[in-house]
Amino acid sequence: MISTDAKILEEGSPVRARMEEYGNLFGELHIVVFSKKGALDARNAAGADEGKIKISRNTFAYPTNSSSKLFYVNDAVRIGASVIAAGLTAENSVITAQDPFETGIVGKKLSEKTGLPLHIQIHTDFHSPYFKKSILNRVRIALSKKTLPHARAVRAVSERIKASLSADIAAKTSVLPIFADVEAIKAAPIRADLRAKYPQFKKIVLIASRLTKEKGIRDAIDAFAGTAASYPDAGLVILGSGPEETSLKSKVRALGLDGKVAFESWAD
């Protein structure tokens, strides 16, 4: 598995627990994770041995430990090739990439190099006009044109995304939505009381999300700013973590919303 989710490297994280569950479905699960140097601190290094973290008896994670994001792909290919050389073959193994972009390129290179079949997942509607706004995403669309034709099978999270694909790609695409255990969510005890923590807010708008560009949190802040004068007792609480955190906090300060917008750390 080629992944960009650094929370796999965090001991005790729900993402890491989910990887352990996935590992129960296979003989072995090896996960190469895009990460920068220093991402694997002492707290998260439990079970780590020479760049390999033992998550469970048969599930292992390998941080790329890259000096720059520019080296993620090359480092992941190098590590992946080493893992495959240790005994994985096309008869007993498959490569799965988290997306048809950077991780897809890693998967394609490894598949071409080793003969293992490639499986690619699509979680984002990259044909949406909103996705195409940034230069980086336009580069990613170009990458998808190289990776998806090489995939033996494709997984999309919705019928809408499958319908947006070309006929030859759609023909080998299965739709598997992201699983959510709704009953477990309903039954989970409430452990936080936002009204008690923020008594100054008569109305609370809550965003619980990864802090990434595609989640549109900047737009939500702009919308909230536009209504702040009409609802002086309202507050916006943003719960989550991600690469956009510093930028979003700067935006809040620039809009003069320091007392109206609160950030809470990522939580289980």
GROMACS .gro file of C-alpha atoms in nm:
model
  268
    1MET     CA    1   0.000   0.000   0.000
    2ILE     CA    2   0.126   0.347  -0.091
    3SER     CA    3  -0.020   0.615   0.136
    4THR     CA    4   0.011   0.983   0.223
    5ASP     CA    5  -0.157   0.948   0.564
    6ALA     CA    6   0.115   1.020   0.822
    7LYS     CA    7  -0.122   0.928   1.107
    8ILE     CA    8  -0.041   0.566   1.021
    9LEU     CA    9   0.293   0.638   1.187
   10GLU     CA   10   0.131   0.759   1.510
   11GLU     CA   11   0.101   0.500   1.781
   12GLY     CA   12  -0.256   0.485   1.911
   13SER     CA   13  -0.418   0.675   1.621
   14PRO     CA   14  -0.749   0.544   1.480
   15VAL     CA   15  -0.590   0.537   1.132
   16ARG     CA   16  -0.318   0.306   1.257
   17ALA     CA   17  -0.579   0.085   1.424
   18ARG     CA   18  -0.767   0.067   1.094
   19MET     CA   19  -0.450  -0.049   0.918
   20GLU     CA   20  -0.419  -0.327   1.174
   21GLU     CA   21  -0.775  -0.433   1.093
   22TYR     CA   22  -0.693  -0.433   0.721
   23GLY     CA   23  -0.390  -0.648   0.797
   24ASN     CA   24  -0.620  -0.916   0.939
   25LEU     CA   25  -0.763  -0.963   0.589
   26PHE     CA   26  -0.426  -1.056   0.434
   27GLY     CA   27  -0.122  -1.269   0.490
   28GLU     CA   28   0.088  -0.952   0.512
   29LEU     CA   29   0.028  -0.579   0.476
   30HIS     CA   30   0.319  -0.344   0.402
   31ILE     CA   31   0.245   0.031   0.396
   32VAL     CA   32   0.488   0.286   0.249
   33VAL     CA   33   0.399   0.628   0.392
   34PHE     CA   34   0.502   0.965   0.248
   35SER     CA   35   0.667   1.150   0.538
   36LYS     CA   36   0.938   1.408   0.600
   37LYS     CA   37   1.242   1.363   0.821
   38GLY     CA   38   1.151   1.399   1.186
   39ALA     CA   39   0.792   1.280   1.141
   40LEU     CA   40   0.878   0.963   1.331
   41ASP     CA   41   0.948   1.098   1.680
   42ALA     CA   42   1.033   0.893   1.987
   43ARG     CA   43   0.667   0.857   2.087
   44ASN     CA   44   0.568   0.714   1.751
   45ALA     CA   45   0.876   0.500   1.700
   46ALA     CA   46   0.755   0.213   1.917
   47GLY     CA   47   0.826  -0.108   1.728
   48ALA     CA   48   1.037   0.076   1.470
   49ASP     CA   49   1.343  -0.108   1.341
   50GLU     CA   50   1.565   0.034   1.066
   51GLY     CA   51   1.287   0.241   0.915
   52LYS     CA   52   1.017  -0.025   0.957
   53ILE     CA   53   0.738   0.003   1.215
   54LYS     CA   54   0.567  -0.316   1.328
   55ILE     CA   55   0.199  -0.231   1.368
   56SER     CA   56   0.090  -0.590   1.432
   57ARG     CA   57   0.223  -0.941   1.374
   58ASN     CA   58   0.181  -0.908   0.996
   59THR     CA   59   0.133  -0.534   0.932
   60PHE     CA   60   0.427  -0.299   0.881
   61ALA     CA   61   0.468   0.072   0.797
   62TYR     CA   62   0.770   0.227   0.624
   63PRO     CA   63   0.806   0.610   0.648
   64THR     CA   64   0.990   0.756   0.348
   65ASN     CA   65   1.172   0.992   0.589
   66SER     CA   66   1.228   1.228   0.296
   67SER     CA   67   1.428   1.549   0.326
   68SER     CA   68   1.171   1.724   0.102
   69LYS     CA   69   0.828   1.653  -0.046
   70LEU     CA   70   1.004   1.655  -0.383
   71PHE     CA   71   1.166   1.324  -0.292
   72TYR     CA   72   0.852   1.142  -0.174
   73VAL     CA   73   0.803   0.953  -0.500
   74ASN     CA   74   1.164   0.840  -0.547
   75ASP     CA   75   1.201   0.744  -0.182
   76ALA     CA   76   0.873   0.551  -0.183
   77VAL     CA   77   0.975   0.363  -0.500
   78ARG     CA   78   1.310   0.270  -0.344
   79ILE     CA   79   1.150   0.145  -0.023
   80GLY     CA   80   0.867  -0.031  -0.205
   81ALA     CA   81   1.110  -0.213  -0.434
   82SER     CA   82   1.306  -0.333  -0.130
   83VAL     CA   83   0.990  -0.465   0.038
   84ILE     CA   84   0.880  -0.645  -0.278
   85ALA     CA   85   1.226  -0.796  -0.331
   86ALA     CA   86   1.199  -0.962   0.010
   87GLY     CA   87   0.954  -1.217  -0.128
   88LEU     CA   88   0.640  -1.060  -0.280
   89THR     CA   89   0.542  -1.190  -0.622
   90ALA     CA   90   0.271  -1.125  -0.880
   91GLU     CA   91   0.115  -1.459  -0.782
   92ASN     CA   92   0.060  -1.367  -0.418
   93SER     CA   93   0.064  -0.987  -0.394
   94VAL     CA   94  -0.089  -0.664  -0.524
   95ILE     CA   95   0.007  -0.296  -0.503
   96THR     CA   96  -0.267  -0.051  -0.402
   97ALA     CA   97  -0.221   0.326  -0.434
   98GLN     CA   98  -0.424   0.577  -0.234
   99ASP     CA   99  -0.480   0.803  -0.535
  100PRO     CA  100  -0.406   0.817  -0.910
  101PHE     CA  101  -0.161   1.103  -0.855
  102GLU     CA  102   0.169   1.091  -0.662
  103THR     CA  103   0.103   0.757  -0.492
  104GLY     CA  104  -0.031   0.628  -0.822
  105ILE     CA  105   0.300   0.713  -0.991
  106VAL     CA  106   0.484   0.518  -0.719
  107GLY     CA  107   0.251   0.223  -0.775
  108LYS     CA  108   0.294   0.240  -1.152
  109LYS     CA  109   0.674   0.246  -1.128
  110LEU     CA  110   0.677  -0.045  -0.885
  111SER     CA  111   0.431  -0.242  -1.096
  112GLU     CA  112   0.639  -0.192  -1.410
  113LYS     CA  113   0.956  -0.283  -1.223
  114THR     CA  114   0.829  -0.594  -1.046
  115GLY     CA  115   0.528  -0.721  -1.242
  116LEU     CA  116   0.291  -0.693  -0.944
  117PRO     CA  117  -0.062  -0.589  -1.047
  118LEU     CA  118  -0.164  -0.232  -0.960
  119HIS     CA  119  -0.487  -0.128  -0.787
  120ILE     CA  120  -0.569   0.246  -0.767
  121GLN     CA  121  -0.820   0.418  -0.542
  122ILE     CA  122  -1.005   0.738  -0.633
  123HIS     CA  123  -1.144   0.936  -0.340
  124THR     CA  124  -1.167   1.275  -0.514
  125ASP     CA  125  -1.370   1.395  -0.813
  126PHE     CA  126  -1.064   1.524  -0.997
  127HIS     CA  127  -1.274   1.613  -1.303
  128SER     CA  128  -1.459   1.875  -1.100
  129PRO     CA  129  -1.391   2.235  -1.214
  130TYR     CA  130  -1.310   2.321  -0.852
  131PHE     CA  131  -1.034   2.059  -0.841
  132LYS     CA  132  -0.875   2.203  -1.155
  133LYS     CA  133  -0.829   2.552  -1.009
  134SER     CA  134  -0.475   2.500  -0.877
  135ILE     CA  135  -0.165   2.437  -1.088
  136LEU     CA  136  -0.068   2.143  -0.866
  137ASN     CA  137  -0.403   1.975  -0.922
  138ARG     CA  138  -0.375   2.022  -1.296
  139VAL     CA  139  -0.040   1.842  -1.275
  140ARG     CA  140  -0.213   1.568  -1.077
  141ILE     CA  141  -0.476   1.529  -1.349
  142ALA     CA  142  -0.193   1.479  -1.600
  143LEU     CA  143  -0.043   1.213  -1.371
  144SER     CA  144  -0.377   1.029  -1.356
  145LYS     CA  145  -0.369   0.991  -1.735
  146LYS     CA  146  -0.048   0.790  -1.693
  147THR     CA  147  -0.144   0.584  -1.390
  148LEU     CA  148  -0.508   0.482  -1.441
  149PRO     CA  149  -0.456   0.306  -1.779
  150HIS     CA  150  -0.186   0.093  -1.613
  151ALA     CA  151  -0.409  -0.016  -1.323
  152ARG     CA  152  -0.551  -0.367  -1.329
  153ALA     CA  153  -0.842  -0.249  -1.115
  154VAL     CA  154  -0.975   0.084  -0.984
  155ARG     CA  155  -1.184   0.167  -0.676
  156ALA     CA  156  -1.403   0.480  -0.671
  157VAL     CA  157  -1.593   0.600  -0.365
  158SER     CA  158  -1.907   0.701  -0.558
  159GLU     CA  159  -2.103   0.631  -0.874
  160ARG     CA  160  -2.063   0.998  -0.967
  161ILE     CA  161  -1.685   0.965  -0.973
  162LYS     CA  162  -1.706   0.643  -1.174
  163ALA     CA  163  -1.935   0.813  -1.427
  164SER     CA  164  -1.679   1.092  -1.473
  165LEU     CA  165  -1.412   0.847  -1.592
  166SER     CA  166  -1.344   0.746  -1.950
  167ALA     CA  167  -1.519   0.429  -2.068
  168ASP     CA  168  -1.207   0.212  -2.058
  169ILE     CA  169  -1.124   0.317  -1.701
  170ALA     CA  170  -1.487   0.293  -1.583
  171ALA     CA  171  -1.501  -0.063  -1.719
  172LYS     CA  172  -1.248  -0.180  -1.458
  173THR     CA  173  -1.378   0.040  -1.175
  174SER     CA  174  -1.571  -0.084  -0.873
  175VAL     CA  175  -1.766   0.153  -0.649
  176LEU     CA  176  -1.695   0.110  -0.280
  177PRO     CA  177  -1.805   0.403  -0.061
  178ILE     CA  178  -1.605   0.493   0.249
  179PHE     CA  179  -1.750   0.288   0.534
  180ALA     CA  180  -1.903   0.471   0.829
  181ASP     CA  181  -2.036   0.280   1.129
  182VAL     CA  182  -2.335   0.506   1.193
  183GLU     CA  183  -2.467   0.304   1.486
  184ALA     CA  184  -2.129   0.322   1.662
  185ILE     CA  185  -2.127   0.699   1.614
  186LYS     CA  186  -2.479   0.729   1.758
  187ALA     CA  187  -2.388   0.515   2.058
  188ALA     CA  188  -2.055   0.689   2.130
  189PRO     CA  189  -2.056   0.891   2.454
  190ILE     CA  190  -2.030   1.267   2.418
  191ARG     CA  191  -1.695   1.368   2.567
  192ALA     CA  192  -1.684   1.739   2.486
  193ASP     CA  193  -1.924   2.019   2.575
  194LEU     CA  194  -1.859   2.308   2.337
  195ARG     CA  195  -2.126   2.523   2.497
  196ALA     CA  196  -1.954   2.494   2.833
  197LYS     CA  197  -1.614   2.566   2.679
  198TYR     CA  198  -1.737   2.863   2.474
  199PRO     CA  199  -2.018   3.021   2.680
  200GLN     CA  200  -1.970   3.350   2.493
  201PHE     CA  201  -2.119   3.191   2.179
  202LYS     CA  202  -2.500   3.180   2.173
  203LYS     CA  203  -2.484   2.996   1.839
  204ILE     CA  204  -2.199   2.765   1.735
  205VAL     CA  205  -2.103   2.659   1.385
  206LEU     CA  206  -1.882   2.347   1.405
  207ILE     CA  207  -1.648   2.219   1.136
  208ALA     CA  208  -1.488   1.877   1.200
  209SER     CA  209  -1.245   1.805   0.919
  210ARG     CA  210  -0.893   1.751   0.799
  211LEU     CA  211  -0.748   2.097   0.743
  212THR     CA  212  -0.674   2.064   0.372
  213LYS     CA  213  -0.757   2.284   0.074
  214GLU     CA  214  -1.009   2.047  -0.082
  215LYS     CA  215  -1.230   2.067   0.229
  216GLY     CA  216  -1.319   2.430   0.149
  217ILE     CA  217  -1.263   2.560   0.503
  218ARG     CA  218  -1.136   2.896   0.372
  219ASP     CA  219  -1.472   2.942   0.200
  220ALA     CA  220  -1.650   2.858   0.526
  221ILE     CA  221  -1.447   3.123   0.710
  222ASP     CA  222  -1.533   3.379   0.441
  223ALA     CA  223  -1.902   3.289   0.469
  224PHE     CA  224  -1.890   3.318   0.846
  225ALA     CA  225  -1.717   3.656   0.819
  226GLY     CA  226  -1.998   3.775   0.594
  227THR     CA  227  -2.259   3.697   0.860
  228ALA     CA  228  -2.062   3.799   1.171
  229ALA     CA  229  -2.216   4.146   1.189
  230SER     CA  230  -2.570   4.007   1.173
  231TYR     CA  231  -2.501   3.742   1.439
  232PRO     CA  232  -2.266   3.903   1.696
  233ASP     CA  233  -2.314   3.619   1.947
  234ALA     CA  234  -2.225   3.340   1.701
  235GLY     CA  235  -1.894   3.157   1.695
  236LEU     CA  236  -1.716   2.924   1.454
  237VAL     CA  237  -1.527   2.624   1.599
  238ILE     CA  238  -1.290   2.440   1.364
  239LEU     CA  239  -1.184   2.097   1.487
  240GLY     CA  240  -0.906   1.912   1.306
  241SER     CA  241  -0.547   1.915   1.194
  242GLY     CA  242  -0.366   1.930   0.862
  243PRO     CA  243  -0.130   2.128   0.638
  244GLU     CA  244  -0.366   2.427   0.609
  245GLU     CA  245  -0.379   2.498   0.984
  246THR     CA  246  -0.126   2.784   0.990
  247SER     CA  247  -0.273   2.943   0.678
  248LEU     CA  248  -0.629   2.923   0.813
  249LYS     CA  249  -0.529   3.083   1.144
  250SER     CA  250  -0.360   3.364   0.952
  251LYS     CA  251  -0.677   3.418   0.751
  252VAL     CA  252  -0.884   3.440   1.068
  253ARG     CA  253  -0.647   3.705   1.208
  254ALA     CA  254  -0.650   3.899   0.881
  255LEU     CA  255  -1.032   3.910   0.886
  256GLY     CA  256  -1.032   4.031   1.247
  257LEU     CA  257  -1.218   3.721   1.368
  258ASP     CA  258  -0.982   3.622   1.651
  259GLY     CA  259  -1.256   3.630   1.913
  260LYS     CA  260  -1.515   3.471   1.688
  261VAL     CA  261  -1.329   3.168   1.551
  262ALA     CA  262  -1.170   2.897   1.767
  263PHE     CA  263  -0.944   2.609   1.661
  264GLU     CA  264  -0.951   2.275   1.840
  265SER     CA  265  -0.691   2.002   1.792
  266TRP     CA  266  -0.761   1.683   1.601
  267ALA     CA  267  -0.947   1.426   1.811
  268ASP     CA  268  -1.058   1.066   1.785
   0.00000   0.00000   0.00000
